[in-house]
Structure formats: structure tokens, C-alpha cells
mmCIF file of N, CA and C in Angstrom:
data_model
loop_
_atom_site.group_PDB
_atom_site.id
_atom_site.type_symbol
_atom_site.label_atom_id
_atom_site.label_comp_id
_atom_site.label_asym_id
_atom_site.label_seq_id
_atom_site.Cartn_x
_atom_site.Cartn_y
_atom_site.Cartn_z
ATOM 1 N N UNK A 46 1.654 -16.054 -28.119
ATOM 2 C CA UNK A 46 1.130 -14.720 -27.945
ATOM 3 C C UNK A 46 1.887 -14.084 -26.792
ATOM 4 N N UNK A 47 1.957 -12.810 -27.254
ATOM 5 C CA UNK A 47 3.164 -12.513 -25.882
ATOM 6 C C UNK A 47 3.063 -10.783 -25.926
ATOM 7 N N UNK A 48 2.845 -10.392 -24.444
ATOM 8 C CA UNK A 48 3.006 -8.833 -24.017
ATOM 9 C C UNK A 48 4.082 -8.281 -23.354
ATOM 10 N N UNK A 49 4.257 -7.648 -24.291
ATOM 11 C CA UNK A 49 5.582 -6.503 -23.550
ATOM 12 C C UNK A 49 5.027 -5.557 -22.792
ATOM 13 N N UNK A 50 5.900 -5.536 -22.102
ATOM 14 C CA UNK A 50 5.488 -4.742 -20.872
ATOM 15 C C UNK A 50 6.165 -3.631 -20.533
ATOM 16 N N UNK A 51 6.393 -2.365 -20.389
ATOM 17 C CA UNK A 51 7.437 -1.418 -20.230
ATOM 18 C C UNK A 51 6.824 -0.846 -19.245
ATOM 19 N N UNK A 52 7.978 0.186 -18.689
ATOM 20 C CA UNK A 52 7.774 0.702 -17.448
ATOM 21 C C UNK A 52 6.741 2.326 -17.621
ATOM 22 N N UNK A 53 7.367 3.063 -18.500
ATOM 23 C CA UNK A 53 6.915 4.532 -19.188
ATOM 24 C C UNK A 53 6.935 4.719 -20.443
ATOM 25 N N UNK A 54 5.758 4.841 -21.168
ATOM 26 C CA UNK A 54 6.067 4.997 -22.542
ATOM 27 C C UNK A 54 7.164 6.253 -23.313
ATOM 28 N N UNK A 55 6.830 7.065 -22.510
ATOM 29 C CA UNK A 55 8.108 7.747 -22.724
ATOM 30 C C UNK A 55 9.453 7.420 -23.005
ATOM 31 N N UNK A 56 10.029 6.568 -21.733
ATOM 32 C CA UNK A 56 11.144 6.035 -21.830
ATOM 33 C C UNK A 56 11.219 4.733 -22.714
ATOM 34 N N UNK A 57 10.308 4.077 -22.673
ATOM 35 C CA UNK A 57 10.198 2.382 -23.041
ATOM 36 C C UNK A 57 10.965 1.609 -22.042
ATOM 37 N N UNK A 58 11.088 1.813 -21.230
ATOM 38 C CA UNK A 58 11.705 1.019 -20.335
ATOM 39 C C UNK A 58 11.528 -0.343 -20.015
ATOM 40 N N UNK A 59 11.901 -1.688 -20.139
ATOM 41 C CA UNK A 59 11.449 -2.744 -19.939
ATOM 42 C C UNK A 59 10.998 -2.720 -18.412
ATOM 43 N N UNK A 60 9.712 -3.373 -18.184
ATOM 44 C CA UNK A 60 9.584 -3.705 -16.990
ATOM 45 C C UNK A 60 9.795 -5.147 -16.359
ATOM 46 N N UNK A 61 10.863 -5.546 -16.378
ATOM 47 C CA UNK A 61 11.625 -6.651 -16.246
ATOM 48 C C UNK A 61 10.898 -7.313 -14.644
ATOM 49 N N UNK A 62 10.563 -6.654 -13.597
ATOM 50 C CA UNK A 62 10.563 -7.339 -12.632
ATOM 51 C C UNK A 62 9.233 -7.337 -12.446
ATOM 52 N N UNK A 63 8.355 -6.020 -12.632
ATOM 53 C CA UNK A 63 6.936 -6.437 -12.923
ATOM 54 C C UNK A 63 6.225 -7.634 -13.833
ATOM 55 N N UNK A 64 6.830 -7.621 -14.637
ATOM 56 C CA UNK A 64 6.825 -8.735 -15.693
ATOM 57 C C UNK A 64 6.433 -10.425 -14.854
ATOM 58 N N UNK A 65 7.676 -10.582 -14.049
ATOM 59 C CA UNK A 65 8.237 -11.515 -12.601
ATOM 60 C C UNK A 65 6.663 -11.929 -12.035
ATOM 61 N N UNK A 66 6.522 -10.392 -11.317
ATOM 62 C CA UNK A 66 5.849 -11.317 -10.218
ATOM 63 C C UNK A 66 4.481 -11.128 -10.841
ATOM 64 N N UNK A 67 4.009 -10.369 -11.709
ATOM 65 C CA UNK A 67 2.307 -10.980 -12.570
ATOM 66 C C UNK A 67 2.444 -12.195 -13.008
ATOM 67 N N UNK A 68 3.886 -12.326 -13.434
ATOM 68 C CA UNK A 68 4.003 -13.939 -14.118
ATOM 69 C C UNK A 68 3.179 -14.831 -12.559
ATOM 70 N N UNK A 69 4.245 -14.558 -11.866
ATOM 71 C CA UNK A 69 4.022 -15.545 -10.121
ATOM 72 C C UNK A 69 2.580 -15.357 -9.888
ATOM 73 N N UNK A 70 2.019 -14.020 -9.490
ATOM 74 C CA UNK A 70 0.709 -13.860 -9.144
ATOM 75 C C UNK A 70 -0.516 -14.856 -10.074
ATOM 76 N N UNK A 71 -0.384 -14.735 -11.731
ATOM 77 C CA UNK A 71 -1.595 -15.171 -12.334
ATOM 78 C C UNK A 71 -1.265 -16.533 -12.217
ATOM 79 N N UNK A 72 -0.143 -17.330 -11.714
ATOM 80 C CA UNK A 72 -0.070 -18.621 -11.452
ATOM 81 C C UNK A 72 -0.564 -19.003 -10.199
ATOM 82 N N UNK A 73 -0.439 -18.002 -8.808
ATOM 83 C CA UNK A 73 -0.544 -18.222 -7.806
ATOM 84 C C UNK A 73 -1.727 -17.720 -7.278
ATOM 85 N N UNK A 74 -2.673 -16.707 -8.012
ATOM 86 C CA UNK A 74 -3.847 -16.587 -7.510
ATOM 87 C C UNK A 74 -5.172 -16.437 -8.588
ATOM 88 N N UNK A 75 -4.466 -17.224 -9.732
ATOM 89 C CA UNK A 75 -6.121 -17.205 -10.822
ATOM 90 C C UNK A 75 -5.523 -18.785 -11.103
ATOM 91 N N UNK A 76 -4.476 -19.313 -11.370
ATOM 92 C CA UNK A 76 -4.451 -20.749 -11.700
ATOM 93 C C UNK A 76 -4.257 -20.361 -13.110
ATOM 94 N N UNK A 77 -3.201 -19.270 -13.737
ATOM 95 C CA UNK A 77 -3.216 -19.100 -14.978
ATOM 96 C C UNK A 77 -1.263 -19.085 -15.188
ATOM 97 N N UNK A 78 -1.173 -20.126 -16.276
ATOM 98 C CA UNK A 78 0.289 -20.354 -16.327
ATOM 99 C C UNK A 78 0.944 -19.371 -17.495
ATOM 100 N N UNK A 79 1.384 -18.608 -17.191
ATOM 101 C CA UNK A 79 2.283 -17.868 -18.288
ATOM 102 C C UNK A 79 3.781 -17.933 -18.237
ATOM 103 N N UNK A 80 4.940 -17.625 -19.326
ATOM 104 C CA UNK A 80 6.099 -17.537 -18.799
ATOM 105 C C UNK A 80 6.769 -16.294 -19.595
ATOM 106 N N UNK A 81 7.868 -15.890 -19.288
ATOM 107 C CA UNK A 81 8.546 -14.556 -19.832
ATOM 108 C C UNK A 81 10.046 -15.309 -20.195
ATOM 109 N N UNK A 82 9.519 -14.137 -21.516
ATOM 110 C CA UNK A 82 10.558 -14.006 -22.678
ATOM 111 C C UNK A 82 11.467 -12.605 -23.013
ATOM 112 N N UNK A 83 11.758 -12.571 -23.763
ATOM 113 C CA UNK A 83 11.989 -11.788 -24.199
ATOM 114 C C UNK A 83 14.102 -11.240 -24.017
ATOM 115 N N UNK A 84 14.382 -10.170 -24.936
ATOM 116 C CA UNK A 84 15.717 -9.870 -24.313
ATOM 117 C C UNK A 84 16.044 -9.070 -23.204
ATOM 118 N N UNK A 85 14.914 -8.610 -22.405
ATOM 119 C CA UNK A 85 15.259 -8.003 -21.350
ATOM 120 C C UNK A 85 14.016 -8.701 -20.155
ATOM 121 N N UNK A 86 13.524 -9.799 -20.455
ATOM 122 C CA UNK A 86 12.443 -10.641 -19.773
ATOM 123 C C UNK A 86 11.333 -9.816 -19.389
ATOM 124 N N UNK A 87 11.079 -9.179 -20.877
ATOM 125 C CA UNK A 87 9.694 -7.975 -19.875
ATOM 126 C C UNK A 87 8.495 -8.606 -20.655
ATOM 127 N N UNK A 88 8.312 -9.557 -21.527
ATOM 128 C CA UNK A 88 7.532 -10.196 -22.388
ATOM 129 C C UNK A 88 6.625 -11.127 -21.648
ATOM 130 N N UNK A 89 5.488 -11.235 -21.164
ATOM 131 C CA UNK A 89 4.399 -12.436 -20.604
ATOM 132 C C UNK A 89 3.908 -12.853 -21.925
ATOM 133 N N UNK A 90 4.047 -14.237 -21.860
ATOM 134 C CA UNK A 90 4.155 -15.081 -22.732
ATOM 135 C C UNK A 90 2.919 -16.018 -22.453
ATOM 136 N N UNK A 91 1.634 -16.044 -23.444
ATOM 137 C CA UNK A 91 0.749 -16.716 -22.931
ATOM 138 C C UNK A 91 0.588 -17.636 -24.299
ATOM 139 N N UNK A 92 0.415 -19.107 -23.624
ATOM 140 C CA UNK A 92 0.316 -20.298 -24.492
ATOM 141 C C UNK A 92 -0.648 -21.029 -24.263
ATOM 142 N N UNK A 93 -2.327 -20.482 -25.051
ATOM 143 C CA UNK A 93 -3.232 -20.591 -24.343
ATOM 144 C C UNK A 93 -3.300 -22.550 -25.375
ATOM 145 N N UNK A 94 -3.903 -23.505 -25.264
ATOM 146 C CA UNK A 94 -4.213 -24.585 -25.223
ATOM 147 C C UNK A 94 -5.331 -24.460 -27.179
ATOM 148 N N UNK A 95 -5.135 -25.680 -27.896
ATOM 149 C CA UNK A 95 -5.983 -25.494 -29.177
ATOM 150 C C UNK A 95 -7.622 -24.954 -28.844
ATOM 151 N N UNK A 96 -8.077 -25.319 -27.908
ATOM 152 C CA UNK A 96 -9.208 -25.366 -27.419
ATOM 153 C C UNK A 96 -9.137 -24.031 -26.363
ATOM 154 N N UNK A 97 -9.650 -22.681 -26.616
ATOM 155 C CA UNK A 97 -9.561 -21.550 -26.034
ATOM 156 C C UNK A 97 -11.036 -20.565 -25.868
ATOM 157 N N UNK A 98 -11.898 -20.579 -25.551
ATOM 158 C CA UNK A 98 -12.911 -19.939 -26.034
ATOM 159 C C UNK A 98 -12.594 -18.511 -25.408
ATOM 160 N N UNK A 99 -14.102 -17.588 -26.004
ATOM 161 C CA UNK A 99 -14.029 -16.208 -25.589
ATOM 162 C C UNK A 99 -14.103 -16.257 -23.604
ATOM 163 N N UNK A 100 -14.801 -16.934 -22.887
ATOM 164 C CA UNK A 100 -14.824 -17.277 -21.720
ATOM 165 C C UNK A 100 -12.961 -17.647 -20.769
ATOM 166 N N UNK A 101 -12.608 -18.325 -21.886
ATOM 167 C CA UNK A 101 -11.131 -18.445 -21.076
ATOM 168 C C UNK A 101 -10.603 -17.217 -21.491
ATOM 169 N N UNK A 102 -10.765 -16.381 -22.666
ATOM 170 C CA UNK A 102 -10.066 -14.832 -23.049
ATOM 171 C C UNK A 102 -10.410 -14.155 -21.616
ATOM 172 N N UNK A 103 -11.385 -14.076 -21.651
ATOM 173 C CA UNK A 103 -12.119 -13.787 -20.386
ATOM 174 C C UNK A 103 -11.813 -13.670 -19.100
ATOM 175 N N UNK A 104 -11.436 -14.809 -18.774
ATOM 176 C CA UNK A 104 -11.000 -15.117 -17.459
ATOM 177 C C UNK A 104 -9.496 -14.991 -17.598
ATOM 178 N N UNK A 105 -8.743 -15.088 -18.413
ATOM 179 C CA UNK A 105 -7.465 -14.348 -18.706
ATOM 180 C C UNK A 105 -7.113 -13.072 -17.825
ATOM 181 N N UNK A 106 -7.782 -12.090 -18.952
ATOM 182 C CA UNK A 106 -8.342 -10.932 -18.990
ATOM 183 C C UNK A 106 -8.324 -9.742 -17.302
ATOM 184 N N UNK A 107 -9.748 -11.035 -16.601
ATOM 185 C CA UNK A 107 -9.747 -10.615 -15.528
ATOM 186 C C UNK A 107 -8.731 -10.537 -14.500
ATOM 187 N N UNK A 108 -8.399 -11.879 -14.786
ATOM 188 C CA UNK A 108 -6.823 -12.121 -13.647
ATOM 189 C C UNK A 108 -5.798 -11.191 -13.953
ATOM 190 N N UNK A 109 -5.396 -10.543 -15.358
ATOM 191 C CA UNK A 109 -4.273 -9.791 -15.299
ATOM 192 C C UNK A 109 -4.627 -8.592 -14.927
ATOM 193 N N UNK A 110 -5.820 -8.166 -15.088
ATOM 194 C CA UNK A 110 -6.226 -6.519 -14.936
ATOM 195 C C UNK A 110 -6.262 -6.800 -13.134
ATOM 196 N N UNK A 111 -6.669 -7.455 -12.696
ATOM 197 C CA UNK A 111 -6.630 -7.865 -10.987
ATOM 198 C C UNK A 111 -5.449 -7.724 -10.278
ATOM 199 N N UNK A 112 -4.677 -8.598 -11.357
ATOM 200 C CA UNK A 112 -2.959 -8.584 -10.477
ATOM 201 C C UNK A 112 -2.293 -6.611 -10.459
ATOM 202 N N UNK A 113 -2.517 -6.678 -12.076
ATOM 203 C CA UNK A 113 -2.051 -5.374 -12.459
ATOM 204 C C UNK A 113 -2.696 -4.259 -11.878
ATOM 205 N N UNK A 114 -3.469 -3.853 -11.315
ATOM 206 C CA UNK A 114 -4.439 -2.895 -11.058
ATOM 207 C C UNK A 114 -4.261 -2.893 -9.497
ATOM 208 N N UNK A 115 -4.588 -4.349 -8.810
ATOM 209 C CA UNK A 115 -4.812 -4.415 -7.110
ATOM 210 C C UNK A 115 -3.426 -4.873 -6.769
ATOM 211 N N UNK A 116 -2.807 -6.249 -6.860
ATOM 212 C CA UNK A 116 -1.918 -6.678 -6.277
ATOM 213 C C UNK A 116 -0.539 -5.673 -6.672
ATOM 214 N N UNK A 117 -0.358 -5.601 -8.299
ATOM 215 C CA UNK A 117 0.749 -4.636 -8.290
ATOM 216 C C UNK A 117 0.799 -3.359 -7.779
ATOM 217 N N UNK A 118 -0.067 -3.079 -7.041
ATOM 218 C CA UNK A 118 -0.300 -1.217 -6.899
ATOM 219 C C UNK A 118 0.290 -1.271 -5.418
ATOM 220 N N UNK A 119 0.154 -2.559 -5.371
ATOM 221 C CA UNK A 119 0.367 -2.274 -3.634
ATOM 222 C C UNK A 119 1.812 -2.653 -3.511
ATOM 223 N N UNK A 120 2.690 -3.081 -4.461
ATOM 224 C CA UNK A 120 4.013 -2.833 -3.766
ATOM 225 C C UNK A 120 4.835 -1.696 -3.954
ATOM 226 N N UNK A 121 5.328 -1.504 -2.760
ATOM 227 C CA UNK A 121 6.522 -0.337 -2.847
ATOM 228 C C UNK A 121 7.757 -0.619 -3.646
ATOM 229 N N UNK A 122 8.333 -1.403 -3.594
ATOM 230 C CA UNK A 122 9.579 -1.294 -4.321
ATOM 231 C C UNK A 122 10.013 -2.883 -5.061
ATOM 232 N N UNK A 123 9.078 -2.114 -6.162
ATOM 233 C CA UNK A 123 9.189 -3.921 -7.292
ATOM 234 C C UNK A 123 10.545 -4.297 -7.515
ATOM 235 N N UNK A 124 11.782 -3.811 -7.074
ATOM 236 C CA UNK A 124 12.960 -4.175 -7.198
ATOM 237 C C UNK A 124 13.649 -5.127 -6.703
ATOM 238 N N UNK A 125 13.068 -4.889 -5.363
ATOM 239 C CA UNK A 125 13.113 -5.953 -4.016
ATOM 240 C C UNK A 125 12.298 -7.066 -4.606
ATOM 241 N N UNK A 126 11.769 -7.508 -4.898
ATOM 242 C CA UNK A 126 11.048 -8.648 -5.102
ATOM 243 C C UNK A 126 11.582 -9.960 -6.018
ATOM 244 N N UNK A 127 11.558 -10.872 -5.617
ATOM 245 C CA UNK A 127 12.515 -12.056 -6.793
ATOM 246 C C UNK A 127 12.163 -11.950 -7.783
ATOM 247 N N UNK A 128 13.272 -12.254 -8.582
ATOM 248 C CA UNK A 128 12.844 -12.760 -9.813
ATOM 249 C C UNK A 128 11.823 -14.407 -10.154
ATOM 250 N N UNK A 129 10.661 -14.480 -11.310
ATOM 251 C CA UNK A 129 10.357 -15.585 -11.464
ATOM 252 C C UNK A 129 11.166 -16.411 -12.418
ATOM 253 N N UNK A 130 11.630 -17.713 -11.873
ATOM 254 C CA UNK A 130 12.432 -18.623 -13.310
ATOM 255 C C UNK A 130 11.187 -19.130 -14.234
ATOM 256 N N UNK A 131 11.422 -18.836 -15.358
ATOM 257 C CA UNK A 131 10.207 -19.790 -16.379
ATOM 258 C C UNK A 131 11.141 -20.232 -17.041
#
């Protein structure tokens, strides 16, 4: 299962480095492992386990709207920031 991510729908712009550090963040502050794909690496790639209930959708869910909403809002210049290797 996997989300693309773009910068402006207008443009479609891949969001290649946002992509990065939600990958880093939902590993580093919900304990949620995802990795990125894609041809321009803007794809979060989630490989949830046979055993998934609506509760882990859930807690998914929360962690990305958290990263995306609080932690990503607060940086100035997502450019500067490393890339994640998956």
C-alpha cells in the first residue's frame, strides 16, 4: 500500500523530501516503520503485517496526520533536511 505525496496539486510536484523525513518521524516518534518508493521517492510505502486491525489503521492514521500537520509545519526549509535511506 503506498501514498504519493506531491507538493501542489496544481503542479503535481513530487514531494520527495517531505516524503524523507515523515518516513524518519513515524519511525522515530510513533514506532511506525514505513519506506519510500517510487520514481521520484515521493511514495510512503506502508507494509502493514497479515494481522492488521481497524485499531492499528488507527494508530497509523494518527501518527501521520501528527507528523504531517505538527512536526512538518514547523520546518522552514524541507530542503535542508537529509534525505531518509529505506
Amino acid at each position: 500500500l503506498g501514498i504519493e505525496l506531491i507538493r501542489a496539486e496544481e503542479t503535481l510536484a513530487p514531494a520527495t523530501e517531505e516524503t524523507a523525513f515523515i518516513c524518519s518521524k513515524l519511525k522515530e516518534k510513533h514506532a511506525i516503520l514505513t519506506s519510500i518508493d517510487g520514481t521520484y521517492d515521493n511514495v510512503l510505502v506502508i507494509k502493514p503485517p497479515m494481522v492488521f486491525s481497524k485499531g492499528d489503521a488507527d494508530d497509523f492514521m494518527d501518527g501521520f496526520e501528527t507528523v504531517v500537520l505538527e512536526d512538518l509545519a514547523l520546518v522552514d526549509d524541507i530542503l535542508s533536511i537529509s534525505r531518509t535511506p529505506t
